[in-house]
Short mmCIF file of C-alpha atoms in Angstrom, two decimals:
data_model
loop_
_atom_site.label_atom_id
_atom_site.label_comp_id
_atom_site.label_asym_id
_atom_site.label_seq_id
_atom_site.Cartn_x
_atom_site.Cartn_y
_atom_site.Cartn_z
CA UNK A 28 18.02 123.11 -26.42
CA UNK A 29 15.78 121.68 -29.25
CA UNK A 30 15.84 125.18 -30.88
CA UNK A 31 19.34 125.62 -31.62
CA UNK A 32 19.23 122.68 -33.08
CA UNK A 33 17.17 123.33 -36.13
CA UNK A 34 18.18 126.57 -36.53
CA UNK A 35 21.73 128.55 -36.65
CA UNK A 36 21.83 131.22 -34.12
CA UNK A 37 18.74 131.12 -31.44
CA UNK A 38 20.25 133.04 -28.55
CA UNK A 39 17.94 135.49 -27.63
CA UNK A 40 14.07 136.49 -27.76
CA UNK A 41 14.24 138.77 -31.25
CA UNK A 42 15.71 135.33 -33.21
CA UNK A 43 13.03 133.05 -31.47
CA UNK A 44 10.00 135.79 -33.73
CA UNK A 45 12.36 135.74 -36.55
CA UNK A 46 12.61 132.05 -36.93
CA UNK A 47 9.20 131.15 -35.85
CA UNK A 48 7.76 133.16 -39.09
CA UNK A 49 10.27 131.77 -40.74
CA UNK A 50 9.31 127.90 -39.93
CA UNK A 51 5.33 129.75 -40.49
CA UNK A 52 6.53 130.31 -44.30
CA UNK A 53 8.29 127.59 -45.02
CA UNK A 54 4.85 125.32 -44.09
CA UNK A 55 3.16 127.95 -45.84
CA UNK A 56 5.93 126.91 -48.64
CA UNK A 57 5.41 122.95 -48.71
CA UNK A 58 1.01 123.21 -48.01
CA UNK A 59 1.17 125.27 -51.25
CA UNK A 60 4.37 122.60 -52.94
CA UNK A 61 3.49 119.35 -54.56
CA UNK A 62 2.76 117.92 -51.65
CA UNK A 63 0.44 120.40 -50.01
CA UNK A 64 -3.53 120.92 -49.81
CA UNK A 65 -3.53 123.02 -53.35
CA UNK A 66 -2.38 119.85 -55.03
CA UNK A 67 -4.22 117.71 -53.24
CA UNK A 68 -7.05 119.09 -54.00
CA UNK A 69 -6.38 119.37 -57.54
CA UNK A 70 -5.54 115.79 -57.28
CA UNK A 71 -9.66 115.34 -55.71
CA UNK A 72 -11.03 116.88 -58.50
CA UNK A 73 -8.55 115.18 -61.34
CA UNK A 74 -9.71 111.34 -59.32
CA UNK A 75 -13.54 112.75 -59.51
CA UNK A 76 -13.03 113.74 -62.89
CA UNK A 77 -11.91 109.86 -63.70
CA UNK A 78 -14.28 108.81 -62.39
CA UNK A 79 -16.52 109.93 -64.29
CA UNK A 80 -14.66 109.26 -67.14
CA UNK A 81 -14.94 105.64 -66.71
CA UNK A 82 -18.65 105.61 -65.51
CA UNK A 83 -18.40 107.46 -69.05
CA UNK A 84 -16.24 104.42 -70.16
CA UNK A 85 -18.65 101.45 -69.47
CA UNK A 86 -21.67 103.49 -71.21
CA UNK A 87 -19.82 103.46 -74.24
CA UNK A 88 -18.57 100.51 -73.98
CA UNK A 89 -22.67 98.74 -73.90
CA UNK A 90 -22.83 100.98 -76.69
CA UNK A 91 -20.99 99.65 -78.92
CA UNK A 92 -21.66 96.41 -79.14
CA UNK A 93 -25.99 96.88 -79.35
CA UNK A 94 -25.03 99.49 -82.82
CA UNK A 95 -23.42 97.26 -84.64
CA UNK A 96 -25.74 94.45 -84.56
CA UNK A 97 -28.47 97.00 -85.07
CA UNK A 98 -27.05 99.33 -87.48
CA UNK A 99 -27.21 95.26 -89.68
CA UNK A 100 -30.19 93.54 -88.53
CA UNK A 101 -31.86 97.22 -89.91
CA UNK A 102 -30.05 96.77 -93.29
CA UNK A 103 -30.46 93.46 -93.41
CA UNK A 104 -34.48 94.00 -92.66
CA UNK A 105 -34.72 96.54 -95.42
CA UNK A 106 -33.02 93.81 -97.43
CA UNK A 107 -35.95 91.46 -96.45
CA UNK A 108 -38.84 94.25 -96.66
CA UNK A 109 -38.09 95.35 -100.86
CA UNK A 110 -37.34 91.41 -101.41
CA UNK A 111 -40.31 90.25 -100.40
CA UNK A 112 -42.59 93.23 -101.61
CA UNK A 113 -40.39 94.19 -105.55
CA UNK A 114 -39.63 89.87 -106.14
CA UNK A 115 -36.45 91.28 -106.30
CA UNK A 116 -34.54 88.52 -104.27
CA UNK A 117 -31.87 87.65 -103.49
CA UNK A 118 -30.32 91.51 -104.44
CA UNK A 119 -31.70 93.49 -101.83
CA UNK A 120 -30.25 91.29 -99.35
CA UNK A 121 -27.32 90.96 -100.66
CA UNK A 122 -27.69 95.27 -100.88
CA UNK A 123 -28.85 95.74 -97.93
CA UNK A 124 -26.98 94.64 -95.85
CA UNK A 125 -23.48 95.38 -97.36
CA UNK A 126 -25.33 98.70 -96.99
CA UNK A 127 -26.20 97.90 -93.38
CA UNK A 128 -23.00 97.45 -92.73
CA UNK A 129 -20.88 99.74 -93.47
CA UNK A 130 -24.05 101.88 -91.31
CA UNK A 131 -23.13 99.53 -88.51
CA UNK A 132 -19.61 100.76 -88.48
CA UNK A 133 -20.74 103.96 -89.06
CA UNK A 134 -22.83 103.27 -85.73
CA UNK A 135 -19.88 101.90 -84.31
CA UNK A 136 -17.57 105.07 -84.52
CA UNK A 137 -19.74 106.95 -84.25
CA UNK A 138 -19.59 105.84 -81.07
CA UNK A 139 -16.70 105.25 -80.24
CA UNK A 140 -15.59 109.28 -81.26
CA UNK A 141 -13.75 108.03 -84.15
CA UNK A 142 -16.27 110.03 -86.27
CA UNK A 143 -17.92 113.32 -85.47
CA UNK A 144 -21.31 113.03 -84.26
CA UNK A 145 -23.53 113.79 -86.39
CA UNK A 146 -22.89 116.73 -89.34
CA UNK A 147 -25.57 118.31 -88.09
CA UNK A 148 -23.37 119.48 -84.22
CA UNK A 149 -20.23 119.20 -86.44
CA UNK A 150 -21.24 122.38 -87.78
CA UNK A 151 -22.77 123.86 -84.32
CA UNK A 152 -19.03 123.52 -83.07
CA UNK A 153 -17.49 124.72 -86.11
CA UNK A 154 -19.59 127.52 -86.43
CA UNK A 155 -20.01 127.20 -81.93
CA UNK A 156 -15.06 128.08 -82.84
CA UNK A 157 -16.32 130.89 -85.96
CA UNK A 158 -18.28 132.50 -82.95
CA UNK A 159 -15.36 133.22 -80.58
CA UNK A 160 -12.82 133.58 -83.14
CA UNK A 161 -14.35 137.02 -84.39
CA UNK A 162 -15.53 138.08 -80.74
CA UNK A 163 -11.12 138.23 -79.96
CA UNK A 164 -10.92 138.79 -83.07
CA UNK A 165 -13.15 142.02 -82.49
CA UNK A 166 -11.86 142.24 -79.03
CA UNK B 12 -48.20 89.89 -79.74
CA UNK B 13 -47.64 86.53 -77.86
CA UNK B 14 -47.70 86.97 -74.23
CA UNK B 15 -51.56 87.10 -74.28
CA UNK B 16 -51.94 84.32 -72.04
CA UNK B 17 -50.57 81.53 -73.24
CA UNK B 18 -47.86 80.79 -70.41
CA UNK B 19 -50.25 79.71 -67.80
CA UNK B 20 -48.38 77.87 -66.49
CA UNK B 21 -48.15 75.07 -63.24
CA UNK B 22 -47.13 76.47 -59.60
CA UNK B 23 -45.19 73.43 -59.14
CA UNK B 24 -42.52 74.35 -62.34
CA UNK B 25 -41.62 77.37 -61.82
CA UNK B 26 -39.26 77.03 -59.18
CA UNK B 27 -36.40 76.18 -60.88
CA UNK B 28 -36.88 78.03 -63.81
CA UNK B 29 -35.53 80.95 -64.63
CA UNK B 30 -37.85 81.50 -67.94
CA UNK B 31 -40.49 82.05 -65.76
CA UNK B 32 -39.67 84.98 -64.37
CA UNK B 33 -40.27 86.89 -67.44
CA UNK B 34 -44.27 85.22 -67.57
CA UNK B 35 -46.95 87.72 -68.77
CA UNK B 36 -50.19 86.72 -66.53
CA UNK B 37 -53.11 89.10 -66.51
CA UNK B 38 -54.42 90.12 -63.88
CA UNK B 39 -57.43 91.72 -64.56
CA UNK B 40 -59.67 90.21 -68.43
CA UNK B 41 -59.85 93.43 -70.98
CA UNK B 42 -60.80 93.41 -74.14
CA UNK B 43 -62.25 96.63 -75.84
CA UNK B 44 -62.93 96.48 -79.72
CA UNK B 45 -61.20 93.15 -80.33
CA UNK B 46 -58.66 93.92 -78.52
CA UNK B 47 -57.02 92.56 -75.75
CA UNK B 48 -55.97 95.61 -73.27
CA UNK B 49 -56.35 92.79 -69.90
CA UNK B 50 -54.58 94.22 -67.11
CA UNK B 51 -51.42 92.28 -66.50
CA UNK B 52 -48.58 91.84 -63.50
CA UNK B 53 -46.16 93.68 -66.16
CA UNK B 54 -48.62 97.11 -66.51
CA UNK B 55 -49.41 96.54 -62.84
CA UNK B 56 -45.32 96.68 -62.22
CA UNK B 57 -45.19 99.26 -64.44
CA UNK B 58 -47.79 101.52 -62.15
CA UNK B 59 -46.36 101.03 -59.36
CA UNK B 60 -42.20 102.54 -61.36
CA UNK B 61 -45.04 105.71 -61.71
CA UNK B 62 -46.22 105.73 -58.09
CA UNK B 63 -43.22 105.47 -56.55
CA UNK B 64 -41.46 107.64 -58.65
CA UNK B 65 -43.07 109.89 -58.53
CA UNK B 66 -44.30 109.80 -54.46
CA UNK B 67 -40.72 109.63 -53.45
CA UNK B 68 -39.93 112.82 -55.57
CA UNK B 69 -43.56 114.75 -54.43
CA UNK B 70 -43.14 113.80 -50.38
CA UNK B 71 -39.35 114.18 -50.96
CA UNK B 72 -39.69 117.55 -52.32
CA UNK B 73 -42.36 118.54 -50.04
CA UNK B 74 -40.66 119.79 -47.64
CA UNK B 75 -38.97 122.91 -49.53
CA UNK B 76 -35.89 122.87 -46.77
CA UNK B 77 -33.41 125.98 -48.21
CA UNK B 78 -30.91 122.73 -46.44
CA UNK B 79 -31.70 120.07 -47.65
CA UNK B 80 -32.91 117.16 -45.29
CA UNK B 81 -31.13 113.18 -47.17
CA UNK B 82 -33.93 112.94 -49.32
CA UNK B 83 -34.26 115.65 -50.33
CA UNK B 84 -30.66 115.93 -51.50
CA UNK B 85 -31.06 112.45 -53.15
CA UNK B 86 -34.09 114.42 -55.09
CA UNK B 87 -32.44 117.46 -55.69
CA UNK B 88 -29.41 115.56 -57.41
CA UNK B 89 -31.30 113.72 -59.53
CA UNK B 90 -32.34 116.53 -60.65
CA UNK B 91 -29.38 118.03 -61.39
CA UNK B 92 -27.71 115.02 -62.79
CA UNK B 93 -30.09 114.76 -65.19
CA UNK B 94 -30.18 118.39 -66.21
CA UNK B 95 -26.12 118.56 -66.27
CA UNK B 96 -26.72 115.87 -68.50
CA UNK B 97 -28.85 116.98 -71.25
CA UNK B 98 -27.44 120.66 -71.45
CA UNK B 99 -23.82 118.52 -71.70
CA UNK B 100 -25.01 116.57 -74.59
CA UNK B 101 -27.67 118.95 -75.97
CA UNK B 102 -26.92 122.66 -74.96
CA UNK B 103 -29.29 124.94 -73.10
CA UNK B 104 -31.71 124.67 -75.53
CA UNK B 105 -32.88 121.52 -75.05
CA UNK B 106 -33.66 122.06 -71.59
CA UNK B 107 -37.54 122.44 -72.92
CA UNK B 108 -37.43 118.54 -73.54
CA UNK B 109 -36.30 117.83 -69.39
CA UNK B 110 -39.14 116.43 -68.58
CA UNK B 111 -39.37 113.85 -71.05
CA UNK B 112 -35.41 113.32 -70.52
CA UNK B 113 -36.41 113.43 -66.95
CA UNK B 114 -39.14 111.07 -67.07
CA UNK B 115 -37.63 108.32 -68.91
CA UNK B 116 -34.15 108.43 -66.66
CA UNK B 117 -36.44 108.10 -63.55
CA UNK B 118 -38.86 105.53 -64.99
CA UNK B 119 -36.51 103.58 -66.55
CA UNK B 120 -34.15 103.37 -63.31
CA UNK B 121 -36.89 102.73 -61.11
CA UNK B 122 -38.37 100.09 -62.78
CA UNK B 123 -34.41 98.65 -63.58
CA UNK B 124 -34.34 98.95 -58.81
CA UNK B 125 -37.71 97.73 -58.32
CA UNK B 126 -36.37 94.08 -61.42
CA UNK B 127 -33.22 93.58 -58.57
CA UNK B 128 -36.99 93.23 -55.69
CA UNK B 129 -37.04 88.55 -55.25
CA UNK B 130 -40.32 87.51 -56.92
CA UNK B 131 -40.44 91.14 -58.15
CA UNK B 132 -41.12 91.34 -62.65
CA UNK B 133 -38.63 93.26 -64.45
CA UNK B 134 -40.74 95.13 -67.43
CA UNK B 135 -37.35 96.62 -68.43
CA UNK B 136 -36.77 92.50 -69.25
CA UNK B 137 -39.26 92.68 -72.08
CA UNK B 138 -37.94 93.91 -75.51
CA UNK B 139 -42.28 95.44 -76.37
CA UNK B 140 -41.87 98.17 -73.59
CA UNK B 141 -38.47 99.22 -74.24
CA UNK B 142 -39.25 99.26 -77.94
CA UNK B 143 -42.01 101.49 -76.89
CA UNK B 144 -40.06 104.00 -75.37
CA UNK B 145 -37.15 104.48 -78.16
CA UNK B 146 -40.18 104.80 -81.17
CA UNK B 147 -41.79 107.10 -78.76
CA UNK B 148 -38.26 109.18 -77.92
CA UNK B 149 -37.45 108.65 -81.84
CA UNK B 150 -41.04 109.37 -82.99
CA UNK B 151 -39.94 112.71 -81.03
CA UNK B 152 -37.36 113.40 -82.70
CA UNK B 153 -38.46 113.12 -87.04
CA UNK B 154 -41.54 115.24 -85.51
CA UNK B 155 -39.87 118.46 -83.45
CA UNK B 156 -36.30 118.05 -85.77
CA UNK B 157 -39.05 119.10 -89.36
CA UNK B 158 -41.74 121.41 -87.06
CA UNK B 159 -37.82 123.44 -86.07
CA UNK B 160 -36.34 122.89 -89.11
CA UNK B 161 -38.99 122.00 -91.89
CA UNK B 162 -36.85 119.90 -94.75
CA UNK B 163 -33.48 121.14 -93.53
CA UNK B 164 -33.23 118.33 -91.05
CA UNK B 165 -32.44 116.04 -94.26
CA UNK B 166 -29.64 117.75 -94.11
CA UNK B 167 -29.21 115.00 -91.53
CA UNK B 168 -28.78 112.41 -93.93
CA UNK B 169 -26.06 114.65 -96.58
CA UNK B 170 -23.12 114.93 -94.85
CA UNK B 171 -22.00 117.70 -96.79
CA UNK B 172 -18.02 117.23 -98.75
CA UNK B 173 -18.97 114.44 -99.77
CA UNK B 174 -17.93 113.53 -104.50
CA UNK B 175 -21.61 113.41 -105.80
CA UNK B 176 -21.36 110.41 -107.28
CA UNK B 177 -20.85 108.87 -103.95
CA UNK B 178 -23.80 110.48 -101.76
CA UNK B 179 -26.85 108.19 -103.35
CA UNK B 180 -23.80 105.86 -101.65
CA UNK B 181 -24.47 107.34 -98.33
CA UNK B 182 -27.45 108.81 -98.09
CA UNK B 183 -29.28 104.93 -98.14
CA UNK B 184 -26.25 104.59 -95.46
CA UNK B 185 -26.73 107.13 -93.50
CA UNK B 186 -30.89 106.29 -92.78
CA UNK B 187 -29.95 102.65 -92.39
CA UNK B 188 -27.60 103.92 -89.73
CA UNK B 189 -31.57 106.67 -88.89
CA UNK B 190 -33.05 103.25 -88.45
CA UNK B 191 -30.98 101.63 -86.28
CA UNK B 192 -31.27 104.06 -83.35
CA UNK B 193 -34.68 102.86 -82.12
CA UNK B 194 -33.36 99.28 -82.91
CA UNK B 195 -30.30 99.53 -80.85
CA UNK B 196 -31.72 101.63 -78.05
CA UNK B 197 -34.52 99.15 -77.31
CA UNK B 198 -32.51 95.94 -78.14
CA UNK B 199 -29.97 97.24 -75.35
CA UNK B 200 -32.21 97.63 -72.66
CA UNK B 201 -33.96 95.43 -73.15
CA UNK B 202 -30.87 93.38 -73.27
CA UNK B 203 -28.72 93.56 -70.81
CA UNK B 204 -31.87 92.82 -67.60
CA UNK B 205 -33.19 89.80 -69.90
CA UNK B 206 -29.96 89.26 -69.53
CA UNK B 207 -28.31 89.10 -66.26
CA UNK B 208 -31.39 88.43 -64.81
CA UNK B 209 -31.66 84.46 -66.35
CA UNK B 210 -27.36 84.06 -66.00
CA UNK B 211 -28.65 85.37 -62.12
CA UNK B 212 -31.62 83.40 -61.78
CA UNK B 213 -29.18 80.52 -63.74
CA UNK B 214 -26.30 80.65 -60.80
CA UNK B 215 -28.72 80.80 -58.28
CA UNK B 216 -30.74 77.47 -59.25
CA UNK B 217 -27.02 76.07 -59.08
CA UNK B 218 -27.19 76.73 -55.16
CA UNK B 219 -30.39 75.34 -54.69
CA UNK B 220 -29.71 72.28 -57.28
CA UNK B 221 -25.65 71.28 -55.75
CA UNK B 222 -26.94 71.70 -52.36
CA UNK B 223 -29.40 68.87 -52.42
CA UNK B 224 -26.88 66.22 -53.08
CA UNK B 225 -25.64 66.15 -49.65
CA UNK B 226 -22.25 67.64 -47.68
CA UNK B 227 -19.94 67.03 -51.06
CA UNK B 228 -22.54 69.53 -52.57
CA UNK B 229 -23.01 71.89 -50.74
CA UNK B 230 -19.75 72.75 -50.21
CA UNK B 231 -19.08 73.10 -53.74
CA UNK B 232 -22.13 75.40 -54.37
CA UNK B 233 -20.19 78.12 -52.20
CA UNK B 234 -18.86 79.14 -56.02
CA UNK B 235 -21.62 79.81 -57.39
CA UNK B 236 -23.24 81.29 -54.73
CA UNK B 237 -20.08 83.90 -54.23
CA UNK B 238 -20.42 84.45 -58.22
CA UNK B 239 -24.49 84.86 -57.45
CA UNK B 240 -23.17 88.22 -54.76
CA UNK B 241 -21.16 89.26 -57.05
CA UNK B 242 -24.00 89.29 -59.32
CA UNK B 243 -25.95 91.14 -58.13
CA UNK B 244 -23.38 94.23 -57.57
CA UNK B 245 -23.17 94.01 -61.06
CA UNK B 246 -26.42 94.19 -61.55
CA UNK B 247 -27.57 96.86 -59.79
CA UNK B 248 -24.72 99.04 -61.95
CA UNK B 249 -26.08 97.65 -64.98
CA UNK B 250 -29.76 99.36 -63.61
CA UNK B 251 -28.61 102.17 -63.67
CA UNK B 252 -25.24 102.64 -66.58
CA UNK B 253 -28.66 101.40 -68.62
CA UNK B 254 -30.80 104.46 -67.55
CA UNK B 255 -27.63 106.38 -68.02
CA UNK B 256 -27.25 105.22 -71.86
CA UNK B 257 -31.06 105.24 -72.44
CA UNK B 258 -31.12 109.48 -71.63
CA UNK B 259 -27.61 110.37 -72.34
CA UNK B 260 -28.96 109.12 -76.28
CA UNK B 261 -31.77 110.54 -75.92
CA UNK B 262 -30.82 113.33 -75.75
CA UNK B 263 -28.21 113.21 -77.71
CA UNK B 264 -30.64 112.21 -80.27
CA UNK B 265 -32.16 115.54 -79.26
CA UNK B 266 -29.36 117.45 -80.50
CA UNK B 267 -29.43 116.51 -84.09
CA UNK B 268 -33.31 117.71 -83.92
CA UNK B 269 -32.03 121.30 -82.12
CA UNK B 270 -29.33 122.55 -83.79
CA UNK B 271 -29.06 123.83 -87.18
CA UNK B 272 -27.55 123.48 -90.08
CA UNK B 273 -27.19 127.14 -91.19
#
């Protein structure tokens, strides 16, 4: 009998039902286990998050170079305009090109998330955190 | 500006020149008060972009099915995508800006995708168009920021916790950083679209020139043809991503304007 190889005591009808129940339970635990359906759903979720993350990653890659160039160009432009109007050549260009470079580095750091997006949004986040903390301490 | 019809060319040279696809040609001569406001091919495609996106949205949502049809669910996905983008970065307070963000995203996306049709004009490949969009966004952010926060909006340029000696330098850097936003916003969109279309045209031109050289040329043309096919796929990705980047940055700038420091 094929059943006997599976379970040690399946001689009459009663134990066979028990056997079935046991197997059902095993199936259920397998489904919920590390390779089960729940785990699969979780993996799906992770994959979706990863995909969203990679989309944001490509978008960020597009940002970085243009943020840097824009900073230097705007700094140089302001310096050049100041030199034109106040005839301070070449000091306006020198100073504002350097400031533009600093602004460009700041832009890139912000775009890559190494520096807080801006002082204001940082404060809102901190305030929200404070509110959450207060609520927790109230309870 | 420089592109007011000096670019009229003889049709014969158009075929192999990668730049001629960006020529502006006047379709309808108009002159008001000394200003040249002629209706050009660029204007035509702007009108077509707006008309196509508006018609698609109106047509697909007119059924208002509780169970959406295929086309209706495309419109709904578009709506939910932009709404999620805006809510994530600017909070529910930013939702009053939803119409403009949605319009910008749809306009740029449809314009970019229109540009992928052969012989179509790509309006986002001209910096005038993208700069107008970018300066419009920044102008709106500045006006709303001052309207909402008054002079408190200027705190955007003064980070807290900076030693007094450094404040002038830091403020200058922050101002330059703020002014560079519209530049980077417009240059990114325009440069990516322009460069992509030129590259595509150059590789396609290789195929044509090489295959004119006989059998060896035809075999040699397989490689640039493969590149052209791959680049077409990349251009579709860029078309979507540039619209996405423009929309998400608009959301972030709106966030700067509505969330004041306390």
